[in-house]
Coordinates of C-alpha atoms in Angstrom, one line a residue:
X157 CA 110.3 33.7 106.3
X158 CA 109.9 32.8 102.6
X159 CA 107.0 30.3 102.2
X160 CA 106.3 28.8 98.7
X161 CA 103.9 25.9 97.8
X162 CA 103.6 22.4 96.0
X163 CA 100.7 21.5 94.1
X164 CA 100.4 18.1 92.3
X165 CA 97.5 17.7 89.8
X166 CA 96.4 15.0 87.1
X167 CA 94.5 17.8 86.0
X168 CA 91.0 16.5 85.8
X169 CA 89.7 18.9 88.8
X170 CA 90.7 22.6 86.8
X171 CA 88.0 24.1 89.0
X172 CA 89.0 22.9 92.2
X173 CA 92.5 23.5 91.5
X174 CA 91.5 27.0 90.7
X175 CA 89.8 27.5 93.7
X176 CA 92.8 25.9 95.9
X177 CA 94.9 28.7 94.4
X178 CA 92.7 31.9 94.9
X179 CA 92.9 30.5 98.7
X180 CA 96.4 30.3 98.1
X181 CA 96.6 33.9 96.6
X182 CA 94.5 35.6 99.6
X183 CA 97.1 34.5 102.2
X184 CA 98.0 37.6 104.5
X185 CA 101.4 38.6 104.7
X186 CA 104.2 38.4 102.1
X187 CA 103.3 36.5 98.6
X188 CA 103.0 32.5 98.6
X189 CA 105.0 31.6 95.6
X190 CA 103.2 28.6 94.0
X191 CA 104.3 26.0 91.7
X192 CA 101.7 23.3 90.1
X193 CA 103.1 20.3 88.7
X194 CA 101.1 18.1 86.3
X195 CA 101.7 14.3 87.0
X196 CA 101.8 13.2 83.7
X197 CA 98.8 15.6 82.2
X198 CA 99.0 18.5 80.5
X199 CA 98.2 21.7 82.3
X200 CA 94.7 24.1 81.9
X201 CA 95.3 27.5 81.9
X202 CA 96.8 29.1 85.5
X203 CA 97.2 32.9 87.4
X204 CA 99.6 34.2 85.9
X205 CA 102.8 33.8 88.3
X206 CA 102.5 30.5 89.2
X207 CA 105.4 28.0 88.5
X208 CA 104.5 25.1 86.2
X209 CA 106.4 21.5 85.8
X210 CA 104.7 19.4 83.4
X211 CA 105.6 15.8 83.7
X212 CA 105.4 13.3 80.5
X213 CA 104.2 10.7 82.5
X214 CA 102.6 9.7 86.0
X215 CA 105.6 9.7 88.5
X216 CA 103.5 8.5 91.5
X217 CA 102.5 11.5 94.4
X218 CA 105.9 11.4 96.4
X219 CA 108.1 11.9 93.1
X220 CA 105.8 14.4 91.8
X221 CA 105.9 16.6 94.8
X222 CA 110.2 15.9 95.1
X223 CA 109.4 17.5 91.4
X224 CA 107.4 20.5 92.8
X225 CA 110.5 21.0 95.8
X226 CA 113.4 21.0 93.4
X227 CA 111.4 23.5 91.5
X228 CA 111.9 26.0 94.2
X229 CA 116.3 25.2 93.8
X230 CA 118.2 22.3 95.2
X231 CA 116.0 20.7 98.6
X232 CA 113.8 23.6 97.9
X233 CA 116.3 26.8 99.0
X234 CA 114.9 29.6 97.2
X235 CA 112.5 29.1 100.1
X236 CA 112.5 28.2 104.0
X237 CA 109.0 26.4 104.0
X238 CA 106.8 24.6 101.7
X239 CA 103.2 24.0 101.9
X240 CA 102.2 20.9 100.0
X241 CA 98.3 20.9 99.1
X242 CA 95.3 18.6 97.6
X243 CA 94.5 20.2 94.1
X244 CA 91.2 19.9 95.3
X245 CA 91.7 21.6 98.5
X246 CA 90.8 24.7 100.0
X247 CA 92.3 26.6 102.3
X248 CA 89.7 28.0 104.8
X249 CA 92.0 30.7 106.6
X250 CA 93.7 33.7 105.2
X251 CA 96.3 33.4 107.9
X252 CA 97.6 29.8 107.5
X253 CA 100.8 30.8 106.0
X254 CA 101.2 33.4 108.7
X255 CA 100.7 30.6 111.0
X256 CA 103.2 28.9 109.4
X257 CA 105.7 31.6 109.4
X258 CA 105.0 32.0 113.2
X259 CA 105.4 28.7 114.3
X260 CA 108.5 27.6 112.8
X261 CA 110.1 31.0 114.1
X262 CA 108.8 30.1 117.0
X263 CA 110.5 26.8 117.4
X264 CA 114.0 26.2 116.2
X265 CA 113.4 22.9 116.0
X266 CA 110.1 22.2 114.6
X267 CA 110.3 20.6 111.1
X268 CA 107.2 19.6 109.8
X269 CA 103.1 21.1 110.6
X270 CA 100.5 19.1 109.9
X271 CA 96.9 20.7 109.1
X272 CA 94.1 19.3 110.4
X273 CA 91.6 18.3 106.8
X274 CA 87.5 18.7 107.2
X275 CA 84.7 18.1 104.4
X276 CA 83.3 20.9 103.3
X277 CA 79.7 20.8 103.6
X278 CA 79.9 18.7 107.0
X279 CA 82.8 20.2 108.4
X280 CA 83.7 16.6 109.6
X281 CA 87.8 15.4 110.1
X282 CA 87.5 11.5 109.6
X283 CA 89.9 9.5 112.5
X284 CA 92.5 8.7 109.4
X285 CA 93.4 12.3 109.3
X286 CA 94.4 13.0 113.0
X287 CA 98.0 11.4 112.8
X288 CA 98.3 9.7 116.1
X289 CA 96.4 7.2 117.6
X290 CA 94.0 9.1 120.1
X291 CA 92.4 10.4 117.1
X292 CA 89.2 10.8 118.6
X293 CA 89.4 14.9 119.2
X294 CA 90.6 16.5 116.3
X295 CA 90.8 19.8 117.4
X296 CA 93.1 18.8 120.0
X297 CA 96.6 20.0 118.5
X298 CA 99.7 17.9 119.5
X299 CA 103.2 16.9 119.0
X300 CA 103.2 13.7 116.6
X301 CA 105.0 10.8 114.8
X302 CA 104.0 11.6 111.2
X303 CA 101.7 14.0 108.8
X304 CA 99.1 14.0 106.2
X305 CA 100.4 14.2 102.2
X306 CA 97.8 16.6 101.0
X307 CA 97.9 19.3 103.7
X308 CA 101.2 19.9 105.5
X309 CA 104.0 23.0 105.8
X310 CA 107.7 21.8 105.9
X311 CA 110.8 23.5 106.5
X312 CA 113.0 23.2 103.6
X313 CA 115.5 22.5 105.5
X314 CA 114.2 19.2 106.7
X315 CA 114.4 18.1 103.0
X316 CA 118.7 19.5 102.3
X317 CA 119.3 17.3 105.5
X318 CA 117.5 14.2 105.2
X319 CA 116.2 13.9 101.8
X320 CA 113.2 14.3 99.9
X321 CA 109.7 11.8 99.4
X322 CA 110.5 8.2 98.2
X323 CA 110.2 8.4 94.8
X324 CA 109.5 4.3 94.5
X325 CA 106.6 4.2 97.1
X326 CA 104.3 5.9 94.5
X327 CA 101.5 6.1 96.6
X328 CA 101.0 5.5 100.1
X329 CA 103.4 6.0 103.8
X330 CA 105.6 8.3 101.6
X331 CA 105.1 10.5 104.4
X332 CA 106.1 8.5 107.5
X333 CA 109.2 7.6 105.5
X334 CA 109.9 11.0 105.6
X335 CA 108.7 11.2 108.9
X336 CA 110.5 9.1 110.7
X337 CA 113.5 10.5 109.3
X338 CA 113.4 13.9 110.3
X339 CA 112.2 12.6 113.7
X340 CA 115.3 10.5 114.0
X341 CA 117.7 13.9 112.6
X342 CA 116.0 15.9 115.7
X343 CA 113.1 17.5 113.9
X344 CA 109.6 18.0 115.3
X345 CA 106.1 17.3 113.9
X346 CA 103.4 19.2 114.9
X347 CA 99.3 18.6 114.0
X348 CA 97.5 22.3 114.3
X349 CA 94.1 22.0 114.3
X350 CA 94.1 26.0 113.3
X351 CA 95.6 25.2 110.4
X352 CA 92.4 24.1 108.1
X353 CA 92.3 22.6 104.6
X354 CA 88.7 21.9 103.3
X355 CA 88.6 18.6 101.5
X356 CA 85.9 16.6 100.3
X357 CA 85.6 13.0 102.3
X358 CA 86.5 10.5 100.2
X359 CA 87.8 6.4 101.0
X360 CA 91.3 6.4 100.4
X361 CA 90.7 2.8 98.5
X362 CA 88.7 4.8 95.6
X363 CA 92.4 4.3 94.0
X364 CA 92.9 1.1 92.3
X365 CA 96.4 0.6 93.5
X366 CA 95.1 0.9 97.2
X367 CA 95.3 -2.7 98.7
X368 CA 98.9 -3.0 97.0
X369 CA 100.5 -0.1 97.8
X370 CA 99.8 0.0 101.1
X371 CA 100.8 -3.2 101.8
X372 CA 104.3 -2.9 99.9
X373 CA 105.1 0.3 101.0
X374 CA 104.3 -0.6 104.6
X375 CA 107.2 -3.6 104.2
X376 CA 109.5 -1.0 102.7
X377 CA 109.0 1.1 104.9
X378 CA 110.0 -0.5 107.8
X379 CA 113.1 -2.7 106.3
X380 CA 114.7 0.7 105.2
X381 CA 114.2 2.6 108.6
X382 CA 113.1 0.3 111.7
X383 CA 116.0 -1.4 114.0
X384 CA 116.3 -5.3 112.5
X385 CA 114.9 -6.7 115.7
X386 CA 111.5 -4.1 115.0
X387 CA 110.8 -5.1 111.4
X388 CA 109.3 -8.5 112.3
X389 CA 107.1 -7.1 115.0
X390 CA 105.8 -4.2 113.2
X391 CA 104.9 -6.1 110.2
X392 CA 103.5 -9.2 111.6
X393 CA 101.1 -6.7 113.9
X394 CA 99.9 -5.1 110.7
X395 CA 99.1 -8.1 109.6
X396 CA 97.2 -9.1 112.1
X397 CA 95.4 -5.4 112.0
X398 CA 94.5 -6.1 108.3
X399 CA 93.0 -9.5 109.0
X400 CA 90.7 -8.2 112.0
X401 CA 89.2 -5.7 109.8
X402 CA 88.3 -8.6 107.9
X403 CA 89.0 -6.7 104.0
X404 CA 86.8 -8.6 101.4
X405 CA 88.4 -11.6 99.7
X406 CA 89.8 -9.7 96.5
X407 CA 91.2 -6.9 98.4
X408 CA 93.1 -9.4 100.8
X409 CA 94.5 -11.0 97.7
X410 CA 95.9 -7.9 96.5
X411 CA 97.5 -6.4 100.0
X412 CA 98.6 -10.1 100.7
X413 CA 100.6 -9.9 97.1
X414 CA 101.5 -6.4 97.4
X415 CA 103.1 -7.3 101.0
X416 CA 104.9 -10.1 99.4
X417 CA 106.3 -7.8 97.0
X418 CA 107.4 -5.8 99.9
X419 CA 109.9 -8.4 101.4
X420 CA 110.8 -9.5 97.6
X421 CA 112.0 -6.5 95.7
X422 CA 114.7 -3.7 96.4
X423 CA 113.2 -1.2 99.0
X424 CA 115.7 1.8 98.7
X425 CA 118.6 2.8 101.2
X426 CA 118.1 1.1 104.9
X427 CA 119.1 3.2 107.4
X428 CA 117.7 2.1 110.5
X429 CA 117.1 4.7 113.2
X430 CA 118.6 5.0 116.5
X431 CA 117.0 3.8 119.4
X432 CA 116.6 6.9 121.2
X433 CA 114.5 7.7 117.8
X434 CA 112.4 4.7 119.0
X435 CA 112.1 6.0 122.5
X436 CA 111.0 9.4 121.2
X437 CA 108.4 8.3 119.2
X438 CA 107.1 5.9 122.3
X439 CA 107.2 8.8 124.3
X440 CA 104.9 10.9 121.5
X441 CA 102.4 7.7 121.8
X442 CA 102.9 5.9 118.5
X443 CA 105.7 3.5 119.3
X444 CA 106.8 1.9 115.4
X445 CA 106.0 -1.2 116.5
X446 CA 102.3 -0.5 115.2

């Protein structure tokens, strides 16, 4: 099984993103093929044999990795998985693409892993990046509804059948976009808590588009892939989430205009999913109502 991998960089972290690749390099079994894209930055110097894109501008994280896929031929084909990584990421195992390799032979049906992130120097996996809602053990591995951006393996051909990242969202729920549609073409997600990428812990609000982009992207989201009865209920109860966790007054203002700009401008192709997709993902314990 051919395994290649994604690596989006601004290219203000050359050391880290050297590091990521030596971990990258040491991986047991046939050679990962990498390619590193620079989001709108020029590129420092790589191992040789790595694939490089370099962008003109910053296309956003999900259009920037849709860059990396294509990279590998239409959907990504030259390959049958891609691992897509932090640039400042390190991979702590030398068997996670043997892992990889094993499980989706393993499982026909299987579609997209999910690795299980821990700071470095504390060896710590904050809640947010357990993806499901009984969060509270991460070494607990599972079946689940969606995956994290920075640290994932997915079969290529999840992307030739359903598409690639939302180029428009830019940053944040690109990934339950994606997601919910392979969920809703068959596929299975999977969190392995085997499968380890060091990061350092950081608050995803450190970006200054945070509070808008979540809030916009969490409206698009559901108008281009929930049932029309679900949209209202999923939105108003993350709306009532946001206002119990009682955000400061400036941030507030910005998610309440970036989720107004959710319902006001063009969100992409709807294509609602069926309601045995919704039954699925109640069964998995994250019903898309919240």
């Amino acid at each position: 099984m051919r395994v290649g991998a994604v690596v989006l960089t601004m290219g203000n972290r050359p050391d880290e993103l050297r590091a990521l690749l030596d971990s990258v390099a040491k991986q047991n079994g046939e050679r990962v093929e990498i390619v590193v894209v620079g989001n709108g930055s020029p590129l420092p110097e790589l191992p040789e044999g790595v694939r490089t894109v370099e962008l003109p501008e910053n296309l956003g994280i999900p259009a920037g990795r849709n860059v990396g896929i294509e990279a590998f031929g239409p959907g990504g084909s030259e390959v049958d998985v891609l691992l897509f990584l932090d640039d400042d990421g390190l991979l702590a195992r030398e068997d996670t693409a043997e892992l990889c390799r094993e499980a989706f032979a393993a499982d026909p049906e299987l579609g997209i892993i999910s690795f299980r992130i821990a700071d470095p120097d504390t060896g710590e996996t904050q809640r947010r990046h357990v993806p499901r809602l009984r969060a509270s053990d991460p070494m607990r591995s599972s079946r689940v509804t969606t995956f994290l951006g920075g640290a994932n393996a997915v079969r290529t051909t999840v992307f030739q059948e359903v598409g690639g990242l939302p180029d428009d969202f830019f940053y944040a729920h690109e990934e339950t976009d994606l997601a919910w549609r392979a969920l809703n073409a068959g596929w299975l997600i999977d969190y392995r808590s085997d499968m380890l990428l060091l990061h350092p812990t950081m608050a995803p609000s450190r970006h200054a588009v945070y509070h808008r982009m979540v809030a916009r992207n969490r409206v698009w989201l559901a108008r281009r892939n929930l049932p029309a009865v679900l949209v209202p209920v999923y939105l108003g109860v993350w709306f009532l989430l946001t206002l119990a966790r009682r955000p400061s007054w400036p941030a507030l203002r910005v998610w309440l205009a970036g989720f107004k700009e959710g319902w006001t401008s063009p969100c992409g192709d709807r294509r609602p999913m069926k309601w045995a997709t919704v039954w699925r993902l109640t069964r998995l314990g994250r019903p898309p109502v919240i």
